[in-house]
Amino acid sequence: MIKLDTDFYSRGNVTEVARDLLGKVLCSRVGGHLTKAIIMETEAYAGVDDRASHAYGGRRTRRTEPMYGDGGTVYVYLCYGIHHLFNVVTSTLNDPQAVLVRAGSPVEGIDEMLRRRGKAAVDETLLSGPGSLAQALGIRTDLSGTSLLRDRVWIEDQGIGVAKDAVRVGPRIGVDYAGEDATLPYRFLIS
DNA sequence: CGAATGATATACT
DNA sequence: GTATATCATTCGA
């Protein structure tokens, strides 16, 4: 049970980090509740050259500021007015690369996840979809800009192995507006 | 399949 | 400062 550190996040290769995050355990301690989930699906957002990224072309606003932080910074933002999307900043200062966590598998604090999601029993939709995942773990925009090296949100390596042929790669979801960059194989998921 | 939803970015006054 | 188009989605038919 090892908390991932800066070396993991700051490798400077987003797609590699996105791939390696599969099988890791995303943990949060919010409102006194501990929740943990195995990461099942990720997407890489490759900085200023990626049209799907908020930081495309070096755009820099108050919302995207955390993306320009050091590796291991948390970037949470609101989409469609409702959904909180959880991202992990990879790479180093002023190199805005990030990994979006899209889906997970519940490990701990399941009762609390159910309560936050308004569900009575675990089903496959509990942690599927970036908005749902963030909601179940209690992740909201107030966590944006915090560090994964602290104790509110972090990621552990519990030694869960992911076979190479169990990883599926494909184009990212919901980024049609990004033109050619929408077809890049930046999406990773465990089948 | 289609509507809801509200913070944010951008272009104005 | 104010207005409006936009959006890395979800849920209910």
PDB file of C-alpha atoms (C1' of nucleotides) in Angstrom:
ATOM      1  CA  MET A   1       0.000   0.000   0.000  1.00  0.00           C
ATOM      2  CA  ILE A   2       2.137   2.805  -1.320  1.00  0.00           C
ATOM      3  CA  LYS A   3       1.053   6.313  -2.097  1.00  0.00           C
ATOM      4  CA  LEU A   4       2.302   7.339  -5.521  1.00  0.00           C
ATOM      5  CA  ASP A   5       4.759  10.229  -5.406  1.00  0.00           C
ATOM      6  CA  THR A   6       6.125  12.951  -7.646  1.00  0.00           C
ATOM      7  CA  ASP A   7       8.369  10.558  -9.569  1.00  0.00           C
ATOM      8  CA  PHE A   8       5.300   8.751 -10.850  1.00  0.00           C
ATOM      9  CA  TYR A   9       3.470  11.864 -11.987  1.00  0.00           C
ATOM     10  CA  SER A  10       6.356  13.912 -13.324  1.00  0.00           C
ATOM     11  CA  ARG A  11       7.700  11.518 -15.937  1.00  0.00           C
ATOM     12  CA  GLY A  12       6.754  13.906 -18.716  1.00  0.00           C
ATOM     13  CA  ASN A  13       4.890  11.283 -20.709  1.00  0.00           C
ATOM     14  CA  VAL A  14       1.134  11.643 -20.223  1.00  0.00           C
ATOM     15  CA  THR A  15       0.053   8.597 -22.167  1.00  0.00           C
ATOM     16  CA  GLU A  16       2.446   6.429 -20.191  1.00  0.00           C
ATOM     17  CA  VAL A  17       1.128   7.785 -16.891  1.00  0.00           C
ATOM     18  CA  ALA A  18      -2.463   7.334 -18.087  1.00  0.00           C
ATOM     19  CA  ARG A  19      -1.705   3.709 -18.919  1.00  0.00           C
ATOM     20  CA  ASP A  20       0.062   3.136 -15.595  1.00  0.00           C
ATOM     21  CA  LEU A  21      -2.800   4.608 -13.575  1.00  0.00           C
ATOM     22  CA  LEU A  22      -5.003   1.689 -14.575  1.00  0.00           C
ATOM     23  CA  GLY A  23      -5.247  -0.700 -11.639  1.00  0.00           C
ATOM     24  CA  LYS A  24      -4.077   1.948  -9.173  1.00  0.00           C
ATOM     25  CA  VAL A  25      -6.373   2.931  -6.327  1.00  0.00           C
ATOM     26  CA  LEU A  26      -7.877   6.384  -6.143  1.00  0.00           C
ATOM     27  CA  CYS A  27      -8.563   7.407  -2.542  1.00  0.00           C
ATOM     28  CA  SER A  28     -10.345  10.348  -0.992  1.00  0.00           C
ATOM     29  CA  ARG A  29     -11.091  11.487   2.509  1.00  0.00           C
ATOM     30  CA  VAL A  30     -13.947  13.951   2.310  1.00  0.00           C
ATOM     31  CA  GLY A  31     -16.305  14.912   5.093  1.00  0.00           C
ATOM     32  CA  GLY A  32     -14.805  12.262   7.373  1.00  0.00           C
ATOM     33  CA  HIS A  33     -15.514   9.454   4.937  1.00  0.00           C
ATOM     34  CA  LEU A  34     -12.781   7.340   3.365  1.00  0.00           C
ATOM     35  CA  THR A  35     -13.545   6.055  -0.111  1.00  0.00           C
ATOM     36  CA  LYS A  36     -11.349   4.053  -2.457  1.00  0.00           C
ATOM     37  CA  ALA A  37     -11.780   2.845  -6.024  1.00  0.00           C
ATOM     38  CA  ILE A  38      -9.631   0.999  -8.525  1.00  0.00           C
ATOM     39  CA  ILE A  39      -9.037   3.102 -11.617  1.00  0.00           C
ATOM     40  CA  MET A  40     -10.551   1.349 -14.643  1.00  0.00           C
ATOM     41  CA  GLU A  41     -10.447   3.979 -17.333  1.00  0.00           C
ATOM     42  CA  THR A  42      -8.318   7.049 -18.096  1.00  0.00           C
ATOM     43  CA  GLU A  43      -7.721   9.555 -20.857  1.00  0.00           C
ATOM     44  CA  ALA A  44      -4.585  11.563 -21.559  1.00  0.00           C
ATOM     45  CA  TYR A  45      -4.670  15.267 -22.357  1.00  0.00           C
ATOM     46  CA  ALA A  46      -1.367  16.217 -23.881  1.00  0.00           C
ATOM     47  CA  GLY A  47      -0.858  19.873 -23.133  1.00  0.00           C
ATOM     48  CA  VAL A  48      -0.630  22.878 -25.393  1.00  0.00           C
ATOM     49  CA  ASP A  49      -0.625  20.902 -28.673  1.00  0.00           C
ATOM     50  CA  ASP A  50      -3.806  18.997 -27.874  1.00  0.00           C
ATOM     51  CA  ARG A  51      -6.944  20.679 -29.115  1.00  0.00           C
ATOM     52  CA  ALA A  52      -9.054  18.685 -26.664  1.00  0.00           C
ATOM     53  CA  SER A  53      -7.123  20.101 -23.731  1.00  0.00           C
ATOM     54  CA  HIS A  54      -8.214  23.164 -21.804  1.00  0.00           C
ATOM     55  CA  ALA A  55      -4.607  24.289 -22.044  1.00  0.00           C
ATOM     56  CA  TYR A  56      -4.513  24.120 -25.850  1.00  0.00           C
ATOM     57  CA  GLY A  57      -2.335  26.842 -27.319  1.00  0.00           C
ATOM     58  CA  GLY A  58      -1.105  27.808 -23.866  1.00  0.00           C
ATOM     59  CA  ARG A  59      -4.483  29.095 -22.724  1.00  0.00           C
ATOM     60  CA  ARG A  60      -4.269  29.981 -19.101  1.00  0.00           C
ATOM     61  CA  THR A  61      -7.163  31.041 -16.927  1.00  0.00           C
ATOM     62  CA  ARG A  62      -8.113  30.810 -13.291  1.00  0.00           C
ATOM     63  CA  ARG A  63      -9.893  27.523 -13.922  1.00  0.00           C
ATOM     64  CA  THR A  64      -7.018  25.878 -15.809  1.00  0.00           C
ATOM     65  CA  GLU A  65      -4.300  27.256 -13.557  1.00  0.00           C
ATOM     66  CA  PRO A  66      -3.818  23.955 -11.660  1.00  0.00           C
ATOM     67  CA  MET A  67      -2.871  22.260 -14.947  1.00  0.00           C
ATOM     68  CA  TYR A  68       0.249  24.395 -15.036  1.00  0.00           C
ATOM     69  CA  GLY A  69       1.230  23.205 -11.585  1.00  0.00           C
ATOM     70  CA  ASP A  70       3.663  20.438 -10.714  1.00  0.00           C
ATOM     71  CA  GLY A  71       3.045  16.729 -11.302  1.00  0.00           C
ATOM     72  CA  GLY A  72       0.594  15.287  -8.785  1.00  0.00           C
ATOM     73  CA  THR A  73      -1.608  18.368  -8.664  1.00  0.00           C
ATOM     74  CA  VAL A  74      -5.363  17.752  -8.713  1.00  0.00           C
ATOM     75  CA  TYR A  75      -7.390  19.516 -11.379  1.00  0.00           C
ATOM     76  CA  VAL A  76     -11.159  19.366 -10.955  1.00  0.00           C
ATOM     77  CA  TYR A  77     -13.545  21.312 -13.101  1.00  0.00           C
ATOM     78  CA  LEU A  78     -17.211  21.512 -13.757  1.00  0.00           C
ATOM     79  CA  CYS A  79     -18.686  20.430 -17.057  1.00  0.00           C
ATOM     80  CA  TYR A  80     -22.221  20.969 -18.322  1.00  0.00           C
ATOM     81  CA  GLY A  81     -22.880  22.833 -15.131  1.00  0.00           C
ATOM     82  CA  ILE A  82     -23.349  19.654 -13.123  1.00  0.00           C
ATOM     83  CA  HIS A  83     -20.534  17.205 -13.448  1.00  0.00           C
ATOM     84  CA  HIS A  84     -17.273  17.372 -11.600  1.00  0.00           C
ATOM     85  CA  LEU A  85     -14.444  15.858 -13.609  1.00  0.00           C
ATOM     86  CA  PHE A  86     -11.332  14.660 -11.828  1.00  0.00           C
ATOM     87  CA  ASN A  87      -7.924  15.063 -13.464  1.00  0.00           C
ATOM     88  CA  VAL A  88      -4.380  14.333 -12.373  1.00  0.00           C
ATOM     89  CA  VAL A  89      -1.706  16.741 -13.555  1.00  0.00           C
ATOM     90  CA  THR A  90       1.354  14.954 -14.896  1.00  0.00           C
ATOM     91  CA  SER A  91       4.658  16.331 -16.069  1.00  0.00           C
ATOM     92  CA  THR A  92       6.232  19.393 -14.513  1.00  0.00           C
ATOM     93  CA  LEU A  93       5.682  23.085 -13.839  1.00  0.00           C
ATOM     94  CA  ASN A  94       4.260  25.046 -16.800  1.00  0.00           C
ATOM     95  CA  ASP A  95       3.845  21.900 -18.878  1.00  0.00           C
ATOM     96  CA  PRO A  96       0.064  21.433 -18.731  1.00  0.00           C
ATOM     97  CA  GLN A  97      -0.468  17.731 -19.276  1.00  0.00           C
ATOM     98  CA  ALA A  98      -3.195  15.871 -17.421  1.00  0.00           C
ATOM     99  CA  VAL A  99      -4.959  12.558 -17.132  1.00  0.00           C
ATOM    100  CA  LEU A 100      -8.731  12.407 -16.807  1.00  0.00           C
ATOM    101  CA  VAL A 101     -10.012   9.530 -14.685  1.00  0.00           C
ATOM    102  CA  ARG A 102     -13.224   8.295 -16.273  1.00  0.00           C
ATOM    103  CA  ALA A 103     -14.267   5.173 -14.390  1.00  0.00           C
ATOM    104  CA  GLY A 104     -13.466   3.017 -11.373  1.00  0.00           C
ATOM    105  CA  SER A 105     -14.365  -0.054  -9.387  1.00  0.00           C
ATOM    106  CA  PRO A 106     -15.449   0.379  -5.748  1.00  0.00           C
ATOM    107  CA  VAL A 107     -13.128  -0.884  -2.997  1.00  0.00           C
ATOM    108  CA  GLU A 108     -13.848   0.934   0.239  1.00  0.00           C
ATOM    109  CA  GLY A 109     -16.518   3.280   1.571  1.00  0.00           C
ATOM    110  CA  ILE A 110     -19.129   1.740  -0.674  1.00  0.00           C
ATOM    111  CA  ASP A 111     -22.008   2.795   1.569  1.00  0.00           C
ATOM    112  CA  GLU A 112     -20.881   6.404   1.318  1.00  0.00           C
ATOM    113  CA  MET A 113     -20.547   6.138  -2.475  1.00  0.00           C
ATOM    114  CA  LEU A 114     -24.078   4.785  -2.713  1.00  0.00           C
ATOM    115  CA  ARG A 115     -25.370   7.586  -0.514  1.00  0.00           C
ATOM    116  CA  ARG A 116     -23.645  10.279  -2.588  1.00  0.00           C
ATOM    117  CA  ARG A 117     -24.945   8.752  -5.813  1.00  0.00           C
ATOM    118  CA  GLY A 118     -28.445   8.226  -4.428  1.00  0.00           C
ATOM    119  CA  LYS A 119     -28.376   4.511  -5.098  1.00  0.00           C
ATOM    120  CA  ALA A 120     -29.526   1.545  -3.032  1.00  0.00           C
ATOM    121  CA  ALA A 121     -27.183  -1.112  -4.388  1.00  0.00           C
ATOM    122  CA  VAL A 122     -23.925  -1.408  -6.291  1.00  0.00           C
ATOM    123  CA  ASP A 123     -24.299  -1.700 -10.041  1.00  0.00           C
ATOM    124  CA  GLU A 124     -22.036  -1.080 -13.001  1.00  0.00           C
ATOM    125  CA  THR A 125     -23.090   2.558 -13.260  1.00  0.00           C
ATOM    126  CA  LEU A 126     -21.948   3.471  -9.738  1.00  0.00           C
ATOM    127  CA  LEU A 127     -18.480   4.605 -10.828  1.00  0.00           C
ATOM    128  CA  SER A 128     -18.796   4.603 -14.603  1.00  0.00           C
ATOM    129  CA  GLY A 129     -18.448   7.977 -16.219  1.00  0.00           C
ATOM    130  CA  PRO A 130     -16.210  10.796 -15.008  1.00  0.00           C
ATOM    131  CA  GLY A 131     -19.041  12.794 -13.450  1.00  0.00           C
ATOM    132  CA  SER A 132     -20.360   9.803 -11.532  1.00  0.00           C
ATOM    133  CA  LEU A 133     -16.922   8.750 -10.354  1.00  0.00           C
ATOM    134  CA  ALA A 134     -16.147  12.180  -8.944  1.00  0.00           C
ATOM    135  CA  GLN A 135     -19.555  12.412  -7.297  1.00  0.00           C
ATOM    136  CA  ALA A 136     -19.198   9.019  -5.615  1.00  0.00           C
ATOM    137  CA  LEU A 137     -15.773   9.916  -4.216  1.00  0.00           C
ATOM    138  CA  GLY A 138     -16.985  13.307  -2.998  1.00  0.00           C
ATOM    139  CA  ILE A 139     -14.612  15.124  -5.339  1.00  0.00           C
ATOM    140  CA  ARG A 140     -15.672  18.671  -6.091  1.00  0.00           C
ATOM    141  CA  THR A 141     -14.057  21.770  -7.464  1.00  0.00           C
ATOM    142  CA  ASP A 142     -12.912  22.817  -4.008  1.00  0.00           C
ATOM    143  CA  LEU A 143     -10.272  20.095  -4.330  1.00  0.00           C
ATOM    144  CA  SER A 144      -8.903  21.591  -7.536  1.00  0.00           C
ATOM    145  CA  GLY A 145      -5.326  22.751  -7.060  1.00  0.00           C
ATOM    146  CA  THR A 146      -4.657  20.502  -4.073  1.00  0.00           C
ATOM    147  CA  SER A 147      -1.887  17.910  -4.198  1.00  0.00           C
ATOM    148  CA  LEU A 148      -2.109  14.128  -4.444  1.00  0.00           C
ATOM    149  CA  LEU A 149       0.821  13.997  -2.023  1.00  0.00           C
ATOM    150  CA  ARG A 150      -1.397  15.286   0.777  1.00  0.00           C
ATOM    151  CA  ASP A 151      -4.175  13.456   2.588  1.00  0.00           C
ATOM    152  CA  ARG A 152      -7.458  14.671   1.098  1.00  0.00           C
ATOM    153  CA  VAL A 153      -7.111  12.909  -2.250  1.00  0.00           C
ATOM    154  CA  TRP A 154      -4.353  10.559  -3.275  1.00  0.00           C
ATOM    155  CA  ILE A 155      -3.570   7.468  -5.338  1.00  0.00           C
ATOM    156  CA  GLU A 156      -2.135   4.216  -4.000  1.00  0.00           C
ATOM    157  CA  ASP A 157      -0.333   1.368  -5.700  1.00  0.00           C
ATOM    158  CA  GLN A 158      -1.757  -1.736  -4.073  1.00  0.00           C
ATOM    159  CA  GLY A 159       0.183  -4.003  -6.367  1.00  0.00           C
ATOM    160  CA  ILE A 160      -2.758  -4.778  -8.588  1.00  0.00           C
ATOM    161  CA  GLY A 161      -1.254  -6.024 -11.818  1.00  0.00           C
ATOM    162  CA  VAL A 162      -2.813  -5.192 -15.144  1.00  0.00           C
ATOM    163  CA  ALA A 163      -1.949  -7.554 -17.962  1.00  0.00           C
ATOM    164  CA  LYS A 164      -0.846  -5.826 -21.128  1.00  0.00           C
ATOM    165  CA  ASP A 165      -3.497  -7.542 -23.226  1.00  0.00           C
ATOM    166  CA  ALA A 166      -6.235  -6.538 -20.753  1.00  0.00           C
ATOM    167  CA  VAL A 167      -5.702  -2.882 -21.597  1.00  0.00           C
ATOM    168  CA  ARG A 168      -7.763  -1.495 -24.424  1.00  0.00           C
ATOM    169  CA  VAL A 169      -6.715   1.653 -26.218  1.00  0.00           C
ATOM    170  CA  GLY A 170      -8.893   3.897 -28.310  1.00  0.00           C
ATOM    171  CA  PRO A 171      -9.950   7.438 -29.182  1.00  0.00           C
ATOM    172  CA  ARG A 172     -11.240   9.706 -26.440  1.00  0.00           C
ATOM    173  CA  ILE A 173     -14.885  10.265 -25.674  1.00  0.00           C
ATOM    174  CA  GLY A 174     -16.880  13.405 -26.298  1.00  0.00           C
ATOM    175  CA  VAL A 175     -14.137  15.451 -27.902  1.00  0.00           C
ATOM    176  CA  ASP A 176     -15.492  15.745 -31.454  1.00  0.00           C
ATOM    177  CA  TYR A 177     -14.786  19.437 -31.416  1.00  0.00           C
ATOM    178  CA  ALA A 178     -11.050  18.725 -31.254  1.00  0.00           C
ATOM    179  CA  GLY A 179     -10.726  17.919 -34.950  1.00  0.00           C
ATOM    180  CA  GLU A 180      -7.944  15.483 -35.796  1.00  0.00           C
ATOM    181  CA  ASP A 181      -6.831  15.328 -32.194  1.00  0.00           C
ATOM    182  CA  ALA A 182     -10.156  13.644 -31.387  1.00  0.00           C
ATOM    183  CA  THR A 183      -8.956  10.461 -33.064  1.00  0.00           C
ATOM    184  CA  LEU A 184      -5.716  10.100 -31.093  1.00  0.00           C
ATOM    185  CA  PRO A 185      -5.487   6.798 -29.145  1.00  0.00           C
ATOM    186  CA  TYR A 186      -5.326   8.498 -25.761  1.00  0.00           C
ATOM    187  CA  ARG A 187      -8.003   6.499 -23.988  1.00  0.00           C
ATOM    188  CA  PHE A 188      -7.056   3.535 -21.823  1.00  0.00           C
ATOM    189  CA  LEU A 189      -9.387   1.093 -20.115  1.00  0.00           C
ATOM    190  CA  ILE A 190      -9.350  -2.308 -18.487  1.00  0.00           C
ATOM    191  CA  SER A 191     -11.652  -4.695 -20.265  1.00  0.00           C
TER     192      SER A 191
ATOM    193  C1'  DC B   1     -32.737   9.584 -28.575  1.00  0.00           C
ATOM    194  C1'  DG B   2     -33.124  14.294 -26.427  1.00  0.00           C
ATOM    195  C1'  DA B   3     -33.323  17.705 -22.705  1.00  0.00           C
ATOM    196  C1'  DA B   4     -31.371  19.589 -18.629  1.00  0.00           C
ATOM    197  C1'  DT B   5     -27.905  22.414 -16.399  1.00  0.00           C
ATOM    198  C1'  DG B   6     -24.859  26.378 -14.598  1.00  0.00           C
ATOM    199  C1'  DA B   7     -19.954  27.815 -14.315  1.00  0.00           C
ATOM    200  C1'  DT B   8     -16.754  29.610 -17.476  1.00  0.00           C
ATOM    201  C1'  DA B   9     -14.690  32.089 -21.478  1.00  0.00           C
ATOM    202  C1'  DT B  10     -15.126  35.566 -24.552  1.00  0.00           C
ATOM    203  C1'  DA B  11     -16.897  39.482 -26.542  1.00  0.00           C
ATOM    204  C1'  DC B  12     -19.014  43.145 -25.833  1.00  0.00           C
ATOM    205  C1'  DT B  13     -20.699  48.155 -23.273  1.00  0.00           C
TER     206       DT B  13
ATOM    207  C1'  DG C   1     -19.218  45.154 -15.428  1.00  0.00           C
ATOM    208  C1'  DT C   2     -22.654  42.632 -18.125  1.00  0.00           C
ATOM    209  C1'  DA C   3     -24.261  39.320 -21.756  1.00  0.00           C
ATOM    210  C1'  DT C   4     -24.386  35.041 -24.233  1.00  0.00           C
ATOM    211  C1'  DA C   5     -22.474  30.901 -26.467  1.00  0.00           C
ATOM    212  C1'  DT C   6     -20.281  26.938 -25.065  1.00  0.00           C
ATOM    213  C1'  DC C   7     -19.430  22.324 -22.833  1.00  0.00           C
ATOM    214  C1'  DA C   8     -13.853  16.195 -21.508  1.00  0.00           C
ATOM    215  C1'  DT C   9     -22.087  14.479 -19.386  1.00  0.00           C
ATOM    216  C1'  DT C  10     -25.987  12.194 -17.367  1.00  0.00           C
ATOM    217  C1'  DC C  11     -30.535  10.616 -16.956  1.00  0.00           C
ATOM    218  C1'  DG C  12     -34.993   9.573 -18.329  1.00  0.00           C
ATOM    219  C1'  DA C  13     -37.992   8.156 -22.407  1.00  0.00           C
TER     220       DA C  13
END
